[in-house]
Coordinates of C-alpha atoms in Angstrom, one line a residue:
X270 CA 46.6 83.5 8.6
X271 CA 48.0 81.4 5.7
X272 CA 49.2 78.8 8.2
X273 CA 45.8 78.6 9.9
X274 CA 44.1 78.1 6.6
X275 CA 46.4 75.3 5.6
X276 CA 45.8 73.7 9.0
X277 CA 42.0 73.9 8.6
X278 CA 42.1 72.4 5.1
X279 CA 44.3 69.5 6.4
X280 CA 41.9 68.8 9.2
X281 CA 38.9 68.8 6.8
X282 CA 40.7 66.4 4.5
X283 CA 41.5 64.1 7.5
X284 CA 37.9 64.2 8.6
X285 CA 36.6 63.5 5.1
X286 CA 39.0 60.6 4.7
X287 CA 37.9 59.3 8.1
X288 CA 34.2 59.5 7.2
X289 CA 34.9 57.9 3.8
X290 CA 36.7 55.0 5.5
X291 CA 34.4 54.5 8.4
X292 CA 31.0 55.3 6.9
X293 CA 28.4 52.5 6.8
X294 CA 29.0 50.2 3.8
X295 CA 26.0 48.8 1.8
X296 CA 25.2 45.3 2.9
X297 CA 25.9 42.7 0.2
X298 CA 22.7 40.7 -0.3
X299 CA 21.3 38.0 -2.7
X300 CA 18.0 39.0 -4.4
X301 CA 15.3 36.9 -6.1
X302 CA 13.5 38.2 -9.2
X303 CA 9.7 37.4 -9.2
X304 CA 8.4 35.5 -12.3
X305 CA 5.5 33.4 -13.3
X306 CA 5.1 29.7 -13.1
X307 CA 3.0 26.9 -11.5
X308 CA 1.9 26.9 -7.9
X309 CA 0.3 24.0 -6.0
X310 CA -1.6 23.8 -2.8
X311 CA -0.5 20.5 -1.2
X312 CA -1.0 18.6 2.1
X313 CA 1.9 16.4 3.4
X314 CA 2.2 13.7 6.0
X315 CA 3.2 14.5 9.5
X316 CA 5.2 11.3 10.1
X317 CA 6.9 9.0 7.6
X318 CA 4.7 6.5 5.9
X319 CA 5.6 3.2 4.3
X320 CA 5.4 1.3 1.1
X321 CA 2.9 -1.6 1.4
X322 CA 1.6 -4.4 -0.8
X323 CA -2.0 -4.5 -1.9
X324 CA -1.9 -8.2 -0.9
X325 CA 0.3 -9.7 1.8
X326 CA -0.4 -12.8 3.7
X327 CA 1.5 -14.2 6.7
X328 CA 0.5 -17.8 6.2
X329 CA 0.2 -20.2 9.1
X330 CA -0.6 -23.9 9.1
X331 CA -4.1 -24.8 10.1
X332 CA -2.8 -27.8 12.1
X333 CA 0.4 -28.6 13.9
X334 CA 3.0 -31.1 12.8
X335 CA 6.6 -31.7 11.7
X336 CA 7.8 -30.1 8.5
X337 CA 8.5 -32.9 6.0
X338 CA 9.1 -30.9 2.8
X339 CA 9.9 -27.2 1.8
X340 CA 9.2 -26.6 -1.8
X341 CA 10.3 -23.0 -1.9
X342 CA 12.8 -20.6 -0.4
X343 CA 12.9 -16.9 0.5
X344 CA 12.9 -14.8 -2.7
X345 CA 11.2 -17.4 -4.9
X346 CA 8.3 -16.2 -7.1
X347 CA 5.2 -18.5 -6.9
X348 CA 1.9 -18.9 -8.6
X349 CA -1.5 -19.0 -7.1
X350 CA -2.2 -22.6 -5.7
X351 CA 1.5 -23.6 -5.8
X352 CA 2.6 -26.0 -3.0
X353 CA 4.8 -24.2 -0.5
X354 CA 5.2 -26.5 2.5
X355 CA 4.1 -30.0 3.7
X356 CA 3.9 -31.5 7.1
X357 CA 4.4 -35.2 7.9
X358 CA 1.1 -36.7 6.8
X359 CA 1.6 -40.5 6.2
X360 CA -1.2 -41.3 8.7
X361 CA -3.6 -38.9 7.0
X362 CA -2.7 -40.2 3.5
X363 CA -3.3 -43.8 4.7
X364 CA -6.8 -42.7 6.0
X365 CA -7.5 -41.1 2.7
X366 CA -6.4 -44.2 0.8
X367 CA -8.6 -46.3 3.1
X368 CA -11.6 -44.1 2.4
X369 CA -11.1 -44.3 -1.3
X370 CA -10.8 -48.1 -1.1
X371 CA -14.0 -48.2 1.0
X372 CA -15.8 -46.1 -1.7
X373 CA -14.6 -48.5 -4.4
X374 CA -16.0 -51.5 -2.4
X375 CA -19.4 -49.8 -1.9
X376 CA -19.6 -48.9 -5.6
X377 CA -19.0 -52.6 -6.6
X378 CA -21.6 -53.7 -4.1
X379 CA -24.1 -51.2 -5.5
X380 CA -23.5 -52.5 -9.0
X381 CA -24.2 -56.0 -7.8
X382 CA -27.3 -55.1 -5.9
X383 CA -28.7 -52.9 -8.6
X384 CA -28.0 -55.6 -11.2
X385 CA -30.0 -58.1 -9.1
X386 CA -32.8 -55.5 -8.8
X387 CA -33.0 -55.2 -12.6
X388 CA -33.2 -59.1 -12.8
X389 CA -36.0 -59.2 -10.2
X390 CA -37.9 -56.5 -12.1
X391 CA -37.7 -58.5 -15.3
X392 CA -38.9 -61.6 -13.4
X393 CA -41.9 -59.6 -12.1
X394 CA -42.8 -58.6 -15.6
X395 CA -42.5 -62.2 -16.7
X396 CA -44.8 -63.4 -13.9
X397 CA -47.3 -60.7 -14.7
X398 CA -47.4 -61.9 -18.3
X399 CA -47.9 -65.5 -17.2
X400 CA -50.6 -64.5 -14.7
X401 CA -52.5 -62.7 -17.4
X402 CA -52.6 -65.9 -19.4
X403 CA -53.6 -68.0 -16.3
X404 CA -50.3 -69.8 -16.5
X405 CA -49.0 -68.6 -13.1
X406 CA -50.6 -68.5 -9.6
X407 CA -51.2 -65.4 -7.6
X408 CA -48.8 -66.5 -4.9
X409 CA -45.9 -66.7 -7.4
X410 CA -46.8 -63.2 -8.8
X411 CA -47.0 -61.8 -5.3
X412 CA -43.6 -63.3 -4.4
X413 CA -42.1 -61.8 -7.6
X414 CA -43.6 -58.4 -6.8
X415 CA -42.2 -58.5 -3.2
X416 CA -38.8 -59.5 -4.4
X417 CA -38.6 -56.8 -7.0
X418 CA -39.6 -54.1 -4.5
X419 CA -37.1 -55.2 -2.0
X420 CA -34.3 -55.3 -4.6
X421 CA -35.2 -51.8 -5.7
X422 CA -35.0 -50.5 -2.1
X423 CA -31.7 -52.3 -1.7
X424 CA -30.4 -50.5 -4.8
X425 CA -31.4 -47.1 -3.5
X426 CA -29.7 -47.9 -0.1
X427 CA -26.5 -48.9 -1.9
X428 CA -26.6 -45.5 -3.7
X429 CA -26.9 -43.7 -0.4
X430 CA -24.0 -45.7 0.9
X431 CA -21.9 -44.4 -2.0
X432 CA -22.8 -40.8 -1.1
X433 CA -21.7 -41.6 2.5
X434 CA -18.5 -43.1 1.3
X435 CA -17.9 -40.1 -1.0
X436 CA -18.3 -37.7 2.0
X437 CA -15.8 -39.8 4.0
X438 CA -13.3 -39.5 1.1
X439 CA -13.9 -35.7 0.9
X440 CA -13.4 -35.4 4.7
X441 CA -10.1 -37.3 4.6
X442 CA -9.0 -35.3 1.6
X443 CA -9.7 -32.1 3.5
X444 CA -7.7 -33.4 6.5
X445 CA -4.9 -34.3 4.2
X446 CA -5.0 -30.9 2.5
X447 CA -4.6 -29.2 6.0
X448 CA -1.1 -30.7 6.1
X449 CA -0.1 -28.8 3.0
X450 CA 0.4 -25.0 2.6
X451 CA -0.4 -23.5 -0.8
X452 CA -0.1 -20.0 -2.1
X453 CA -3.4 -18.1 -2.1
X454 CA -2.2 -15.7 -4.8
X455 CA 0.9 -15.1 -7.0
X456 CA 3.8 -13.3 -5.4
X457 CA 7.2 -13.5 -3.9
X458 CA 8.3 -15.4 -0.8
X459 CA 9.5 -12.8 1.8
X460 CA 10.2 -15.1 4.7
X461 CA 10.0 -18.8 5.7
X462 CA 10.0 -19.8 9.4
X463 CA 10.8 -23.4 9.8
X464 CA 13.1 -26.1 8.6
X465 CA 12.6 -29.7 7.6
X466 CA 12.0 -31.7 10.8
X467 CA 10.9 -28.7 12.9
X468 CA 7.5 -28.7 14.5
X469 CA 5.2 -25.9 13.5
X470 CA 2.0 -24.9 15.3
X471 CA -1.1 -23.0 14.1
X472 CA -1.4 -19.4 15.1
X473 CA -4.3 -19.1 17.6
X474 CA -6.4 -15.9 17.9
X475 CA -4.7 -13.3 20.0
X476 CA -1.4 -15.1 20.3
X477 CA 1.2 -13.6 17.9
X478 CA 3.4 -16.4 16.4
X479 CA 5.8 -16.2 13.5
X480 CA 4.1 -17.1 10.2
X481 CA 5.2 -20.2 8.4
X482 CA 5.5 -18.3 5.1
X483 CA 5.3 -14.6 4.5
X484 CA 3.9 -14.1 0.9
X485 CA 3.9 -10.6 -0.8
X486 CA 2.2 -9.6 -4.0
X487 CA 4.5 -6.9 -5.2
X488 CA 2.7 -6.3 -8.5
X489 CA 0.5 -3.8 -6.7
X490 CA 2.0 -1.3 -4.2
X491 CA 0.6 1.6 -2.3
X492 CA 1.8 4.1 0.4
X493 CA 0.0 4.7 3.7
X494 CA 1.0 7.7 5.8
X495 CA -0.6 9.7 8.6
X496 CA -1.8 13.3 7.9
X497 CA -2.9 15.8 10.5
X498 CA -6.6 15.8 11.2
X499 CA -6.8 19.5 10.3
X500 CA -5.6 18.9 6.8
X501 CA -7.5 15.7 6.1
X502 CA -10.9 17.4 5.5
X503 CA -9.6 18.8 2.2
X504 CA -8.4 15.4 0.9
X505 CA -10.7 13.4 -1.4
X506 CA -10.3 10.0 -3.1
X507 CA -9.1 10.4 -6.6
X508 CA -6.9 13.4 -6.0
X509 CA -3.4 13.4 -7.5
X510 CA -0.4 12.9 -5.3
X511 CA 3.3 12.5 -5.3
X512 CA 5.4 9.9 -3.4
X513 CA 9.0 10.5 -2.4
X514 CA 11.2 7.9 -0.8
X515 CA 14.4 8.2 1.3
X516 CA 15.9 5.4 -0.8
X517 CA 15.6 7.4 -4.0
X518 CA 16.2 11.0 -3.1
X519 CA 15.4 13.6 -5.7
X520 CA 12.8 11.5 -7.5
X521 CA 9.0 11.7 -7.2
X522 CA 6.4 9.1 -8.2
X523 CA 3.0 10.0 -9.4
X524 CA 0.1 8.5 -7.4
X525 CA -3.6 8.8 -6.7
X526 CA -5.4 8.9 -3.4
X527 CA -7.3 5.6 -3.0
X528 CA -8.4 5.8 0.6
X529 CA -8.9 8.2 3.5
X530 CA -9.4 6.4 6.8
X531 CA -12.9 6.9 8.3
X532 CA -11.5 7.4 11.8
X533 CA -8.8 9.4 13.6
X534 CA -5.7 7.8 15.1
X535 CA -5.2 8.9 18.7
X536 CA -1.8 8.3 20.2
X537 CA -0.6 9.6 23.6
X538 CA 1.7 12.6 23.3
X539 CA 1.2 12.8 19.5
X540 CA -1.1 14.9 17.2
X541 CA -4.2 13.2 16.1
X542 CA -3.9 12.0 12.5
X543 CA -5.8 10.2 9.8
X544 CA -4.2 7.5 7.6
X545 CA -4.3 8.3 3.9
X546 CA -3.4 5.7 1.2
X547 CA -2.2 6.5 -2.3
X548 CA -1.6 4.0 -5.0
X549 CA 1.5 4.5 -7.2
X550 CA 0.4 5.0 -10.8
X551 CA 3.5 3.8 -12.7
X552 CA 6.7 2.1 -11.6
X553 CA 10.0 3.2 -13.2
X554 CA 11.8 0.2 -14.6
X555 CA 15.1 1.3 -13.0
X556 CA 13.6 1.6 -9.5
X557 CA 13.3 -1.5 -7.4
X558 CA 10.6 -0.7 -4.9
X559 CA 10.5 -2.8 -1.8
X560 CA 7.7 -3.3 0.6
X561 CA 8.6 -1.5 3.8
X562 CA 10.5 1.5 2.3
X563 CA 9.8 4.7 4.2
X564 CA 7.9 7.1 2.1
X565 CA 6.3 10.6 2.2
X566 CA 3.2 11.7 0.3
X567 CA 2.0 15.1 -1.0
X568 CA -1.6 15.3 -1.9
X569 CA -2.2 18.0 -4.6
X570 CA -5.3 19.9 -3.5
X571 CA -5.2 22.7 -6.1
X572 CA -2.9 23.7 -9.0
X573 CA -2.6 27.0 -10.9
X574 CA -0.4 27.6 -14.0
X575 CA 1.3 30.7 -15.2
X576 CA 0.7 32.8 -12.1
X577 CA 3.1 35.2 -10.3
X578 CA 4.8 33.3 -7.6
X579 CA 7.4 33.7 -4.8
X580 CA 9.5 31.1 -2.9
X581 CA 7.7 30.5 0.4
X582 CA 10.9 30.7 2.4
X583 CA 11.3 34.4 1.5
X584 CA 8.1 35.5 3.0
X585 CA 8.0 37.3 6.4
X586 CA 5.3 36.8 9.0
X587 CA 2.1 38.5 7.9
X588 CA 2.6 38.0 4.1
X589 CA 5.4 40.6 3.6
X590 CA 8.8 40.6 1.9
X591 CA 11.9 42.9 1.9
X592 CA 11.7 44.4 -1.5
X593 CA 14.7 46.0 -3.1
X594 CA 14.3 49.7 -4.3
X595 CA 16.8 50.4 -7.1
X596 CA 16.4 54.2 -6.6
X597 CA 17.9 54.4 -3.1
X598 CA 19.6 51.0 -3.2
X599 CA 17.8 49.9 0.0
X600 CA 15.3 47.2 1.3
X601 CA 11.8 48.1 2.2
X602 CA 9.2 45.9 3.9
X603 CA 6.2 45.5 1.5
X604 CA 3.0 43.6 2.2
X605 CA 1.3 41.5 -0.5
X606 CA -1.8 39.4 -0.9
X607 CA -1.0 35.7 -1.3
X608 CA -3.1 32.9 -2.9
X609 CA -2.5 29.2 -2.8
X610 CA 0.8 27.8 -1.9
X611 CA 2.9 25.1 -0.3
X612 CA 6.4 24.9 1.3
X613 CA 8.0 25.6 -2.1
X614 CA 6.1 28.4 -3.8
X615 CA 3.3 30.8 -2.8
X616 CA 1.0 32.6 -5.3
X617 CA 1.2 36.4 -5.4
X618 CA -2.3 37.9 -6.1
X619 CA -1.5 41.6 -5.6
X620 CA 1.1 43.9 -4.0
X621 CA 4.1 42.8 -6.1
X622 CA 4.8 42.7 -9.8
X623 CA 6.7 40.5 -12.2
X624 CA 10.4 41.6 -12.2
X625 CA 10.4 42.9 -8.6
X626 CA 13.4 41.8 -6.6
X627 CA 13.2 40.7 -3.0
X628 CA 15.6 39.5 -0.4
X629 CA 16.2 35.8 -0.8
X630 CA 17.9 35.0 2.5
X631 CA 15.8 36.2 5.5
X632 CA 18.4 34.9 8.0
X633 CA 21.1 37.2 6.8
X634 CA 22.4 39.3 9.6
X635 CA 21.7 43.1 9.3
X636 CA 19.1 42.6 6.5
X637 CA 16.1 44.6 7.6
X638 CA 13.7 47.4 6.5
X639 CA 15.5 50.5 5.4
X640 CA 19.1 49.2 5.2
X641 CA 21.3 50.1 2.3
X642 CA 22.3 47.0 0.3
X643 CA 24.5 46.0 -2.6
X644 CA 23.0 43.2 -4.8
X645 CA 25.2 40.3 -5.4
X646 CA 25.2 38.3 -8.7

């Protein structure tokens, strides 16, 4: 009997040790503690946008010709009206000088004719005085009157000839100006297509040709990006926004919505989108923004401060979380009512309290409703 009792006790110990060794161990998990903070409702672009300049002109020559002078190079900063490029224009300059010389001749002729008209007018007045005293015949007075009238008409004709010559000078000046390219606004030269001696042609409608000079006003920049048509209805001009750039990861620039396109972009095999433009409010001095940088925008639709919030990535489908119960050291699926949110945080309206701890990594294997867990630091 004693031997059987010892055998029974040994078997119980073995079974107990086996259960202790092979029993299910609590799953180590990472938990997040709910707290209060700010939550935003945002709308983001569906495809990458780009930084653009408020003014950018791809300048072409209005007439063809050989380049005779380049006054700038790529990267130069220019002022409005500054001469950028000239074509060979000796023939046009000669025509302009000829027109100016013709105007000078006409002006001298007018001075001569009008001086004679004034002389004939004085002679008419003298003959009228003599005729009143019976010292001059009617024929002489009539001849003086006729001469004065003809001289006055000749003076007016000379004035008209001056106006005609001035128009010719203006025409030749305009033709000469067409051989020169000037900056329509201040900015930086992005690109120059052409070298001295090369022949450039104007860009006809519908035929894409490289611009002679690409001029960018980089003092005013904005971002244009496509946003899904479903989200665009909530966006209004004047709403605050944020801009992030691949070239400057981890930094966000404050911006304001300046335009929502009045039409929907429809591309084959792509979602329908609406172009939204935001203007960057302030440029950091240490950030060299370049036109063409890829950029993303977030339009802030709503913002609430000091509300209970939860990282959006911890939410299960149907607005639920795996909440940690400290009493039985297990996870339990709990539903809650959410408010506004974005891809970072979601507002908790009810169903959860400040200080509650929830599972932070939903993709952890074995983490499910009812499982025993061991919180990790």
